[in-house]
Coordinates of C-alpha atoms and ligand atoms in Angstrom, one line a residue:
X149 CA -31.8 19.2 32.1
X150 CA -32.2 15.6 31.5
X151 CA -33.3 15.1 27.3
X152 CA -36.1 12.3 27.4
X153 CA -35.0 10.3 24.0
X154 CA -38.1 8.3 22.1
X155 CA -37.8 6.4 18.7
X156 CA -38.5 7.6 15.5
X157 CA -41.3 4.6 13.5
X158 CA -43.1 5.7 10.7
X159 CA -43.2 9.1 11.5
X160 CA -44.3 8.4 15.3
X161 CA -41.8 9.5 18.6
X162 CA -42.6 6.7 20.4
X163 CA -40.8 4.7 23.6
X164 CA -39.3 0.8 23.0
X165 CA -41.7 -2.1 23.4
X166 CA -39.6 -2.9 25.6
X167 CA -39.9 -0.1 28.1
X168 CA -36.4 -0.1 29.1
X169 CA -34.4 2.7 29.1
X170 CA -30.8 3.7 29.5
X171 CA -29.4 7.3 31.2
X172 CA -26.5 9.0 30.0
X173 CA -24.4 10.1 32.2
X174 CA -22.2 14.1 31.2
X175 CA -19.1 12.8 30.9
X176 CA -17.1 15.8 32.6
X177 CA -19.9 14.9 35.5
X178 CA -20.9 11.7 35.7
X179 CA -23.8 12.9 38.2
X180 CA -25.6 15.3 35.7
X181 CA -27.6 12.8 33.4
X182 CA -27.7 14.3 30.0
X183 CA -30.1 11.5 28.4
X184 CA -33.0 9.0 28.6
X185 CA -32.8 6.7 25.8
X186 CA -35.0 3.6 25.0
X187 CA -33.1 0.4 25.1
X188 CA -35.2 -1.4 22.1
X189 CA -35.1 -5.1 20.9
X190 CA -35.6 -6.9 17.8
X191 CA -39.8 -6.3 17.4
X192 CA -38.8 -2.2 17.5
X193 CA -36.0 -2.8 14.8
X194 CA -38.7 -5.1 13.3
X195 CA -41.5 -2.3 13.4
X196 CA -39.1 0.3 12.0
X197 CA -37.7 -1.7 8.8
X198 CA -41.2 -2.2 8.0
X199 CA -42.0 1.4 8.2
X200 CA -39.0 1.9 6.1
X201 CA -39.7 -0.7 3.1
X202 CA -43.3 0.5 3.1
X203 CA -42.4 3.9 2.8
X204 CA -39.9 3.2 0.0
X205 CA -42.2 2.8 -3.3
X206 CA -43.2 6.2 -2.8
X207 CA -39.8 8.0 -2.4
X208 CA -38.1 6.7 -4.7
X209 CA -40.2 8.1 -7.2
X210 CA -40.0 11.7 -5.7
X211 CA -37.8 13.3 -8.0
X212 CA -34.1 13.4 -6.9
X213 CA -34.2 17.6 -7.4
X214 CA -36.6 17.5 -4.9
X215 CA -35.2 14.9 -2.3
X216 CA -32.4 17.5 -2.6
X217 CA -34.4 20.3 -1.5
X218 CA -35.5 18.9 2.2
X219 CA -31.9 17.8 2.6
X220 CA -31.1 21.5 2.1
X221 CA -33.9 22.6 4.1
X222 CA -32.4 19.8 7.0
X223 CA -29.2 22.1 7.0
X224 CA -30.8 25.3 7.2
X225 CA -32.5 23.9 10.3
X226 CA -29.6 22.8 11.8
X227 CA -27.7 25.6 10.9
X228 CA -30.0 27.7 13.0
X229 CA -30.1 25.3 15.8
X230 CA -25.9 24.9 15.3
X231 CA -25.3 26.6 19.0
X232 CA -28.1 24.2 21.0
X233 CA -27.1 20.9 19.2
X234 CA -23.1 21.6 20.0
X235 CA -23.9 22.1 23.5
X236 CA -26.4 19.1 23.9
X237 CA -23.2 17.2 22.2
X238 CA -20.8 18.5 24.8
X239 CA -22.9 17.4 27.4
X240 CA -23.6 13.7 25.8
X241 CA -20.2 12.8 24.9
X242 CA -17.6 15.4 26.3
X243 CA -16.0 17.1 23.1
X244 CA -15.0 20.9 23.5
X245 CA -17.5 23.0 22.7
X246 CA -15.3 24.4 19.4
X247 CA -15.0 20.9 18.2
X248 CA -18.8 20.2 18.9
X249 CA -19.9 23.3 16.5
X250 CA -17.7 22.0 14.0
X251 CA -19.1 18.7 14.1
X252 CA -22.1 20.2 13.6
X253 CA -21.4 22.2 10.6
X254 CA -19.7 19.2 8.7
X255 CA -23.3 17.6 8.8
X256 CA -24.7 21.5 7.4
X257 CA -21.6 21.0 4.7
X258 CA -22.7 17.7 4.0
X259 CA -26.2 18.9 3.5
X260 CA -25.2 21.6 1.2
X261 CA -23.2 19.5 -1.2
X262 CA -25.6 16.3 -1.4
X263 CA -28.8 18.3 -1.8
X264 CA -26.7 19.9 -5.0
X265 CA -26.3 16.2 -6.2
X266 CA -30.1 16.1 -5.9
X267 CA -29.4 17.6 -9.6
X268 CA -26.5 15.1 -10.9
X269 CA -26.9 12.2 -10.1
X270 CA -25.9 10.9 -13.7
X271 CA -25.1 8.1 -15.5
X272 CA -23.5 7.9 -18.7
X273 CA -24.1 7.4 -22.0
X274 CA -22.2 5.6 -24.6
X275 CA -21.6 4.7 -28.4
X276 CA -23.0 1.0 -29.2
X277 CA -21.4 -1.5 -31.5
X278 CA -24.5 -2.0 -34.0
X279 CA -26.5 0.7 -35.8
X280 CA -29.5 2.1 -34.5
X281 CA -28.7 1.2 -30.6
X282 CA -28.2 3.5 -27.7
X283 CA -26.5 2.6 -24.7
X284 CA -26.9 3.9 -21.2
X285 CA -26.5 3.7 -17.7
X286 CA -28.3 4.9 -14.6
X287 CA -28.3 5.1 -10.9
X288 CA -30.6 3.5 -9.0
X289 CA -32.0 3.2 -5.2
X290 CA -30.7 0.3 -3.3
X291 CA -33.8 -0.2 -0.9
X292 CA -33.9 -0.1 2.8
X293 CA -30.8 0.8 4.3
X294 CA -29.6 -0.2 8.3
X295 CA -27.0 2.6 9.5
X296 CA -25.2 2.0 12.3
X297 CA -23.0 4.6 13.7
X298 CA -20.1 5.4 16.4
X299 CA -21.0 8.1 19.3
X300 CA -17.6 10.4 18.0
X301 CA -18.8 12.4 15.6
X302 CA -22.4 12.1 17.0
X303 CA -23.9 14.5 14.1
X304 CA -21.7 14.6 11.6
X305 CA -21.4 10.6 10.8
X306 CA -25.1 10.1 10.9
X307 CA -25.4 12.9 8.4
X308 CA -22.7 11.1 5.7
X309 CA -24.8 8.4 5.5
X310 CA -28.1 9.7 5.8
X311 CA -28.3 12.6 3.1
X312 CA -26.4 10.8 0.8
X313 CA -28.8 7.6 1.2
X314 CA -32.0 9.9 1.0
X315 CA -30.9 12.1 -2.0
X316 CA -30.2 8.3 -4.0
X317 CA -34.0 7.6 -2.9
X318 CA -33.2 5.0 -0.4
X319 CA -34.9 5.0 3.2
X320 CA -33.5 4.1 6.2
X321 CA -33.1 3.0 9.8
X322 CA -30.7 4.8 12.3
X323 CA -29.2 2.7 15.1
X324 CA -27.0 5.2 16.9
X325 CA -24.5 5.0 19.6
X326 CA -26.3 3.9 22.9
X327 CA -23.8 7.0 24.1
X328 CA -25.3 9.8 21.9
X329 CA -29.1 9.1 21.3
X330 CA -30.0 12.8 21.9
X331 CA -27.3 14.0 19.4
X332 CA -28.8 11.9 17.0
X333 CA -32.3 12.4 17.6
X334 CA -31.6 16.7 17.1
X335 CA -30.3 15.5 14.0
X336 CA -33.2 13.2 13.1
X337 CA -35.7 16.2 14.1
X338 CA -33.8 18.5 11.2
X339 CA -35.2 16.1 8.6
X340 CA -38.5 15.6 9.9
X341 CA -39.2 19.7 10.2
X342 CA -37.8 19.7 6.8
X343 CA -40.3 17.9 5.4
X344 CA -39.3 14.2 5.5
X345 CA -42.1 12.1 4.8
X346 CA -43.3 9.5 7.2
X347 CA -41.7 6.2 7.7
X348 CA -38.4 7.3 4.9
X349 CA -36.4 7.9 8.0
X350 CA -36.5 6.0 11.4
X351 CA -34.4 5.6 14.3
X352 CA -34.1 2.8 16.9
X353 CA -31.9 3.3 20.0
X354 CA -30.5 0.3 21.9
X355 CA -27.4 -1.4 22.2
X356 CA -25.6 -2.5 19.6
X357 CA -25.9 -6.7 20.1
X358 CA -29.3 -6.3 20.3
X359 CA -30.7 -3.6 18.7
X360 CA -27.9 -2.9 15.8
X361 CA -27.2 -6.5 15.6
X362 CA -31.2 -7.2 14.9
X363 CA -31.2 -4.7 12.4
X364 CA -27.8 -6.1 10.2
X365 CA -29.6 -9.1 10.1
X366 CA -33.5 -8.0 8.9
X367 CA -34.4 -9.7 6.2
X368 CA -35.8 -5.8 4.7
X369 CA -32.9 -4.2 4.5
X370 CA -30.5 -4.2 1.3
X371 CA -27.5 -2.6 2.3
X372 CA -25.8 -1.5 6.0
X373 CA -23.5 1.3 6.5
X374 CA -21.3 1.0 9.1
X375 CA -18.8 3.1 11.4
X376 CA -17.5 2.0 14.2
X377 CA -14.2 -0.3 16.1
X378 CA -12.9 -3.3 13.5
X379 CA -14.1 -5.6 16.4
X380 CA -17.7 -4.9 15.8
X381 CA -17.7 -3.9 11.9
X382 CA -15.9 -7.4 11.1
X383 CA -18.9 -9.2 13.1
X384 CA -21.1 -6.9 10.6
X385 CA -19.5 -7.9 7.8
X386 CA -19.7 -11.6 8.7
X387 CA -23.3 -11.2 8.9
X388 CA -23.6 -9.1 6.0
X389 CA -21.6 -11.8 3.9
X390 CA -23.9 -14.4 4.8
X391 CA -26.6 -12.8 3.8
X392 CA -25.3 -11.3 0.2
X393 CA -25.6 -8.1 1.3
X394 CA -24.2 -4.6 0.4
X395 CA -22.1 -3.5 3.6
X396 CA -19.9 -0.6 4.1
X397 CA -17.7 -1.0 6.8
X398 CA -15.8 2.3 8.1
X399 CA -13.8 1.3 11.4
X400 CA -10.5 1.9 13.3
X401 CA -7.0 3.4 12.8
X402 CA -3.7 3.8 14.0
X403 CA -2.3 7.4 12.1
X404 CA 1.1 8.5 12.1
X405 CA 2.5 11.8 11.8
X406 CA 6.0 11.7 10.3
X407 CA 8.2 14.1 10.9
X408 CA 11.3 14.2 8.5
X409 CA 14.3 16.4 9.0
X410 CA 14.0 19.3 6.9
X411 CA 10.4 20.0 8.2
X412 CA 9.1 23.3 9.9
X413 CA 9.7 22.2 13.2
X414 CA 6.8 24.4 14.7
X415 CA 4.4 24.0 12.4
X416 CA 5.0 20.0 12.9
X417 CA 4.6 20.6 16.9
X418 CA 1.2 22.8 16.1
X419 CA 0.0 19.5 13.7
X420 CA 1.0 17.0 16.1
X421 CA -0.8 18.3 19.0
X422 CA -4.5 18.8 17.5
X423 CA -4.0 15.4 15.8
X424 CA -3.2 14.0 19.2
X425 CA -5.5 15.4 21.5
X426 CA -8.0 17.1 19.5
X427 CA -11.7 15.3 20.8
X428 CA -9.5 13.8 23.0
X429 CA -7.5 11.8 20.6
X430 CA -11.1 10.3 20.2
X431 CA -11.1 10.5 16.0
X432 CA -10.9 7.6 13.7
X433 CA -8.0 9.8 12.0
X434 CA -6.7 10.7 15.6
X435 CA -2.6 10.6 15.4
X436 CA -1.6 8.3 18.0
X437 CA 2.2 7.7 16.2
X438 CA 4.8 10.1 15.4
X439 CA 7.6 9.0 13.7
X440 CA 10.4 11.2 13.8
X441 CA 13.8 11.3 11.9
X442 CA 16.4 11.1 14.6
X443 CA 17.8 14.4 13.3
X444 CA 15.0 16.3 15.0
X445 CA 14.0 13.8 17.5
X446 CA 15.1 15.8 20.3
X447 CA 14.3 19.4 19.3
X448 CA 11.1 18.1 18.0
X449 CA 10.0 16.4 21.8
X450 CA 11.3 19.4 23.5
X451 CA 9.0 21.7 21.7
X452 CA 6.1 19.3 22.0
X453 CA 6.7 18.4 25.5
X454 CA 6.6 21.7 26.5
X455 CA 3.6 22.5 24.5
X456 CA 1.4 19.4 25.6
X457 CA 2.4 20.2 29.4
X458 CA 0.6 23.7 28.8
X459 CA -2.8 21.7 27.5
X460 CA -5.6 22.3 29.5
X461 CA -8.0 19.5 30.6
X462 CA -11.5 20.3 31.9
X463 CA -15.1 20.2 30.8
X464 CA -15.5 21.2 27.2
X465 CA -18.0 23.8 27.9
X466 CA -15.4 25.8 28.5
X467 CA -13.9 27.5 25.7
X468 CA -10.4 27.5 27.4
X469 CA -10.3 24.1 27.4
X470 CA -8.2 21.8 24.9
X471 CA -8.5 18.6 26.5
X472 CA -11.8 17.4 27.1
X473 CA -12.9 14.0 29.1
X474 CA -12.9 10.6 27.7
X475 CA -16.3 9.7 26.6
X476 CA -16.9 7.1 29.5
X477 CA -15.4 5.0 32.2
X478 CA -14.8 1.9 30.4
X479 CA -13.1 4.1 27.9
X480 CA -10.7 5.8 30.4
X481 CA -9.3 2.3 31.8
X482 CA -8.9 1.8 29.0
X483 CA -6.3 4.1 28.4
X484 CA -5.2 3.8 31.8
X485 CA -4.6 0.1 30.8
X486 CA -2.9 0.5 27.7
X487 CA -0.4 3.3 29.3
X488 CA 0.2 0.0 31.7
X489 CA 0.8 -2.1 28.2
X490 CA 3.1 0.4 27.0
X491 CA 5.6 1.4 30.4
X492 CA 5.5 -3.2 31.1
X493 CA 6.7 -3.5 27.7
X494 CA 9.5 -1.1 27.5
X495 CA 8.3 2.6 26.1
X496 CA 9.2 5.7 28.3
X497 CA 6.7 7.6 29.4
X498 CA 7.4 11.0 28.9
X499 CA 4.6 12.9 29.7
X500 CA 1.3 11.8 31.7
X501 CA 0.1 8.4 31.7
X502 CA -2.5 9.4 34.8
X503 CA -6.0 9.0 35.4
X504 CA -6.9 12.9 36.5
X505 CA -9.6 12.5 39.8
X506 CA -8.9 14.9 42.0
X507 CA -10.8 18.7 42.3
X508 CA -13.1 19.5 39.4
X509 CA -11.8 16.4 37.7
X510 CA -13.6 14.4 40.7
X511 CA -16.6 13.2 38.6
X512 CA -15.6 12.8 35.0
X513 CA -13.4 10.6 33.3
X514 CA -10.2 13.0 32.3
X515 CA -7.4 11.4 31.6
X516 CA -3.5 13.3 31.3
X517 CA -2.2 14.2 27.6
X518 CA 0.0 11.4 27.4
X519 CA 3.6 11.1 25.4
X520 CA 5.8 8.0 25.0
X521 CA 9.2 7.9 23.7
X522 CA 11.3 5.1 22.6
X523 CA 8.6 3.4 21.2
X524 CA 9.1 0.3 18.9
X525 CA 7.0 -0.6 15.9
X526 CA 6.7 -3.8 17.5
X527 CA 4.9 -2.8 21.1
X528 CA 1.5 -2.9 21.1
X529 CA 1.4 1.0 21.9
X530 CA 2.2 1.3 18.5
X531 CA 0.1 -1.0 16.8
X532 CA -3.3 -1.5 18.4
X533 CA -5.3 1.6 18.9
X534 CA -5.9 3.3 22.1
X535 CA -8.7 5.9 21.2
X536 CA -7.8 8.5 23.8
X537 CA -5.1 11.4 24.6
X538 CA -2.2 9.2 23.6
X539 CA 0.9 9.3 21.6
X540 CA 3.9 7.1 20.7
X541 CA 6.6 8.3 19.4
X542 CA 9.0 6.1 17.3
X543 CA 12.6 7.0 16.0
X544 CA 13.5 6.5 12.3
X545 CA 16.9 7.2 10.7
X546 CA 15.5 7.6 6.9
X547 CA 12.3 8.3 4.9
X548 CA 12.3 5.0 3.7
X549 CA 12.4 3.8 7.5
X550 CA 9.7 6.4 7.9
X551 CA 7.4 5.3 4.9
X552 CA 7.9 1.3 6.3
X553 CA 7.1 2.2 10.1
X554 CA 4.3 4.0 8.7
X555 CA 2.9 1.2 6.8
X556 CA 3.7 -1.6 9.2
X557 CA -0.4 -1.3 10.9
X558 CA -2.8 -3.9 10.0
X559 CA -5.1 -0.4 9.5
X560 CA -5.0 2.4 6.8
X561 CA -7.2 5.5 7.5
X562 CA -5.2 9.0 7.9
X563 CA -1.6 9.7 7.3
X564 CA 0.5 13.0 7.4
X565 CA 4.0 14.3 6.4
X566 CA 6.0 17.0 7.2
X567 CA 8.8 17.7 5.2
X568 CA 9.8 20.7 2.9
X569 CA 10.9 18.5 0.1
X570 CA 8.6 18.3 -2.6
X571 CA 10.2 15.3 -4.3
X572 CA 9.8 13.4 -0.9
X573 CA 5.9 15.0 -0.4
X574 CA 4.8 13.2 -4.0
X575 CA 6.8 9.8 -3.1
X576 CA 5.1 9.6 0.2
X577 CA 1.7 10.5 -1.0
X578 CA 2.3 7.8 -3.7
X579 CA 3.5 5.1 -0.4
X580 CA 1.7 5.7 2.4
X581 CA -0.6 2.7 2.7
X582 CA -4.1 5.2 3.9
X583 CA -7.1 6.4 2.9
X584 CA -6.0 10.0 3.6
X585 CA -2.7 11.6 3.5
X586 CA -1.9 15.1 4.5
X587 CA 1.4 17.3 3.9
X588 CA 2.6 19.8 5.9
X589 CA -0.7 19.0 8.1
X590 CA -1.6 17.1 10.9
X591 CA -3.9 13.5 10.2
X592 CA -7.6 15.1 10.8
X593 CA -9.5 17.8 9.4
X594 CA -10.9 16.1 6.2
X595 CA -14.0 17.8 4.2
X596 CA -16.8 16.8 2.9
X597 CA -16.1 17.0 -0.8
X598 CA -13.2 14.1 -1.1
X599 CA -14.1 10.5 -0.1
X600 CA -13.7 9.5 3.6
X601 CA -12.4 6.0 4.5
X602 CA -9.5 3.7 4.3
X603 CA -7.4 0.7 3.4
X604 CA -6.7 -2.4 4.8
X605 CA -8.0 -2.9 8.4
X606 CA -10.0 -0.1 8.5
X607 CA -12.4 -0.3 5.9
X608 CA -13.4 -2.7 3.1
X609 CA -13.2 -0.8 0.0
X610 CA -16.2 1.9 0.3
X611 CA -15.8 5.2 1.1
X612 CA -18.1 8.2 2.6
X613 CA -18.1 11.2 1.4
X614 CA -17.0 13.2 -2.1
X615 CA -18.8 11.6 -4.7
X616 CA -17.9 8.3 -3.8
X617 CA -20.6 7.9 -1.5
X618 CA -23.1 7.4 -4.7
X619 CA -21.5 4.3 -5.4
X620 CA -22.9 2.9 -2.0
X621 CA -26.0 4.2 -1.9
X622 CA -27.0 3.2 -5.8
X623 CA -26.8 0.5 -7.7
X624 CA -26.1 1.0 -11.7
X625 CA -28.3 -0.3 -15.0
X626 CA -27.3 -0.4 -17.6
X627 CA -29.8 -0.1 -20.5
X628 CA -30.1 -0.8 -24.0
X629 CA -32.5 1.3 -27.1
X630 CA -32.6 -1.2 -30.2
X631 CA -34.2 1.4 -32.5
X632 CA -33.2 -0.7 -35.6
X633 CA -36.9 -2.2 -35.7
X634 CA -34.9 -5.6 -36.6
X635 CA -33.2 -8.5 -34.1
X636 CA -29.4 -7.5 -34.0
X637 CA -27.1 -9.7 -31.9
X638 CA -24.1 -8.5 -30.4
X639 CA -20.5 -10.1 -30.6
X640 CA -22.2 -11.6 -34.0
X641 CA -23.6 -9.3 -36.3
X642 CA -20.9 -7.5 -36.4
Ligands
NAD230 P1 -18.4 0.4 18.4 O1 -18.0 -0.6 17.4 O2 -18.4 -0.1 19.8 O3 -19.9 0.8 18.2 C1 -20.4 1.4 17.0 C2 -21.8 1.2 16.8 O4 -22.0 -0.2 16.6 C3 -22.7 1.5 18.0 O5 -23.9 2.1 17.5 C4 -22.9 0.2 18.6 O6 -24.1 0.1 19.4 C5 -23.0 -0.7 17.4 N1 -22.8 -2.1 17.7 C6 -22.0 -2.7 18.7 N2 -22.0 -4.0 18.6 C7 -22.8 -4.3 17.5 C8 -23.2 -5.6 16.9 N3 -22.8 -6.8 17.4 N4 -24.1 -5.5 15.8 C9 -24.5 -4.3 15.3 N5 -24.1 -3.1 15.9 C10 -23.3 -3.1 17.0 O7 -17.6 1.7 18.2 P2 -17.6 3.0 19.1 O8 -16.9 2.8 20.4 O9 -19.0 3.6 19.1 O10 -16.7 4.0 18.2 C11 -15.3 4.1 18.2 C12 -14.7 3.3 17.0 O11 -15.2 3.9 15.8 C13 -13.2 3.5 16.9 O12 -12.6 2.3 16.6 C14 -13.0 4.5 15.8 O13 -11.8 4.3 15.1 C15 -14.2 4.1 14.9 N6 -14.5 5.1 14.0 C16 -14.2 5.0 12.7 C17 -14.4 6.0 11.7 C18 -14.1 5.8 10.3 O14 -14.6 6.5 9.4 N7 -13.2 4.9 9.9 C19 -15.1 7.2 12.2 C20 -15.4 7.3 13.5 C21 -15.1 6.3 14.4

């Protein structure tokens, strides 16, 4: 069944003016079309922005409490429609069906714990240098926010940016991923049931030069929020800087597993092979290094060799399956082209490293679980990121090699240790140059309740997530009571 996709303006479904539209193809079979999406330009962007700063007087006054409650009510909804949306998602973009569910119920999760903060969104007060003088501050709404999100987490990104930016009092424009409008519209349709008003959300689908880039650039909209590749979010924050305005920029990674020598070698294999090729090794946390102490190097690759070979790729509506299809074409070569990168420049390809088009792989982009040894921290196999069912293995001979591999990335989002040494555990929580870092687990599987993002490369200093988020989404006062009935001057009349 094919999903027909409309904008959401000012409370209207309602096709582009341009009357374009773009299919989406099932990426396990590329004949089944999953979606029909509008391809909109700048006057739809235009249209919806103006919906939203309209719209924004009004809700921002609605008492946070109650903002909170329709967020609630938007999980409850998609909590009941959790088995429908997952499958719509597998369909869309090709994650297993488990994973799908999951990324479903982080947006539930994330519902749960902002429509809480409905209740606390607090400032602070303190002590004043004169007599008779309060001091406070307080959170405030930033206006009209652009989102503009990646097709991986189809649900569950949209959903840390939009209840957080509702519950503040802000209203907003979605510009999904030209790969996942229908994910995003379910989603979308959870807040409108729940009560919404009119015109406080809106989405526009298109591409992203013309569509997302149109609405980065509106003149009505105070701050973006952005996940996505470092290519586009650094052509966002360009923009963004020209134009003074807030930006939160969430993009790309290149995670490593480190496996030190006294670690549970099993436990390690079990970590390394959902961080590889869970969703396909399609995460912005995916682990695409492992960096192993030369101790273990070889028991270590024997166990996981033997473990990835057992893997099975197919369509992830089947609950067998591990190993789903690479969201498109373009994304398959690719991988295809950087397994090319890898072998002409010296790595040994130890596993895979084949496009898989034969039998029931015939019409879908499936790619092999791929594993390179003899990796260098210099080949571009282990620096650049691939953002499909690879890993590269590189050889260290010392945690301090480890912790320097590790950090030698131009990005910074998820990191991971194994090791039984508790000593080592703190020091490499205290080095590790990321956002994240895990011990004695694999580089995804964050919640909802710590910040999300990273350092360096991959973000610029915001974070999703936690109660970090607020930070984004509000801007501070900070007020002063003079109940002295008399002029006092601070600094002076002291
Ligand atoms: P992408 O950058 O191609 O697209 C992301 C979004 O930006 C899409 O909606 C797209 O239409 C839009 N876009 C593209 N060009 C634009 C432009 N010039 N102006 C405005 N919008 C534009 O990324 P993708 O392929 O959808 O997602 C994969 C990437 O996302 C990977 O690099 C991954 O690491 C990253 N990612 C990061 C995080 C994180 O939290 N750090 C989370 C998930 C994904």
């Amino acid at each position: 069944m094919t999903v027909n996709v409309l904008n959401l303006i000012n409370g209207t479904w309602c096709a582009s003016r341009t009357g374009r539209t773009l299919s989406r193809e099932n990426p396990a079979r590329a004949t089944e079309v999953v979606s029909l999406a509008p391809i909109s330009d700048a006057s739809d962007i235009d249209a919806a922005v103006k919906a939203a700063v309209a719209a924004y007087p009004a809700w921002k006054l609605v008492p946070a409490p109650r903002r909170g409650l329709m967020i609630a009510e938007a999980g409850r909804i998609l909590s009941t429609r959790k088995e429908e949306i997952a499958t719509l998602m597998t369909r869309e973009m090709g994650k297993p069906i488990a994973e799908a569910r999951g990324d479903v119920q982080e947006a539930i999760d994330t519902a749960l714990l902002v429509a809480a903060q409905g209740r606390f969104l607090g400032g602070e007060t303190v002590p004043c240098e004169l007599p008779n003088k309060f001091g406070m501050s307080l959170r405030q709404p930033v206006g009209p926010c652009g989102l503009v999100t990646p097709w991986n987490f189809p649900v569950a990104i949209p959903s840390w940016k939009i209840f957080p930016a509702l519950v503040c009092g802000n209203t907003v424009v979605l510009k999904p991923s030209e790969l996942t409008p229908a994910c995003a519209a379910e989603f979308v349709k959870a807040l409108v049931e729940a009560g919404i008003p009119s015109g406080v959300v809106n989405m526009v689908c298109g591409l992203g030069e013309e569509a997302g880039a149109a609405l980065v650039a509106h003149p009505g909209i105070r701050a973006v929020s952005f996940t996505g590749s470092t290519t586009t979010g650094s052509l966002i924050g360009e923009t963004c800087g020209r134009l003074n305005r807030k930006v939160s920029l969430e993009m790309g990674g290149k995670n490593a597993q480190i496996v030190m020598e006294d670690a549970d070698l099993d436990l390690a294999v079990e970590g390394a092979l959902w961080g590889a090729f869970g969703t396909t090794g399609q995460r912005c946390t995916a682990t695409s290094r492992l960096i192993l102490h030369a101790s273990i190097h070889d028991a270590f690759m024997s166990k996981f060799l033997d473990r990835v070979k057992k893997l099975v790729v197919g369509d992830g509506l089947d609950a067998n399956v591990h190993v789903a299809p690479l969201v498109s074409a373009e994304q398959r070569d690719r991988v295809a082209s950087y397994v090319e990168i890898a072998v002409k420049e010296g790595a040994k390809l130890a596993l895979g490293g084949h496009v898989l088009s034969s039998g029931a792989y015939a019409n879908g982009y499936f790619f092999e679980p791929t594993v390179f040894t003899g990796v260098t921290r210099t080949m571009r196999i282990a620096r650049e990121e691939v953002f499909g069912p690879v890993i590269a293995a590189i050889k260290v001979s010392s945690f301090d090699e480890a912790v320097s591999v590790h950090n030698d990335t131009d990005f910074g989002l998820s990191s991971s240790i194994y090791t039984r040494d508790v000593n080592r555990a703190f020091t490499a929580i205290r080095d590790l140059e990321a956002g994240i870092t895990y011990v004695n687990g694999p580089t995804i599987g964050a919640e909802v309740q710590l910040p999300f993002g990273g350092v360096k490369g991959t973000g610029n200093g915001h974070r999703e997530a936690g109660m970090q988020v607020y930070e984004f989404y509000t801007e501070w006062k900070s007020v002063y009571i003079d109940h002295s009935g008399r002029l006092q001057r601070a600094q002076i009349d002291t």
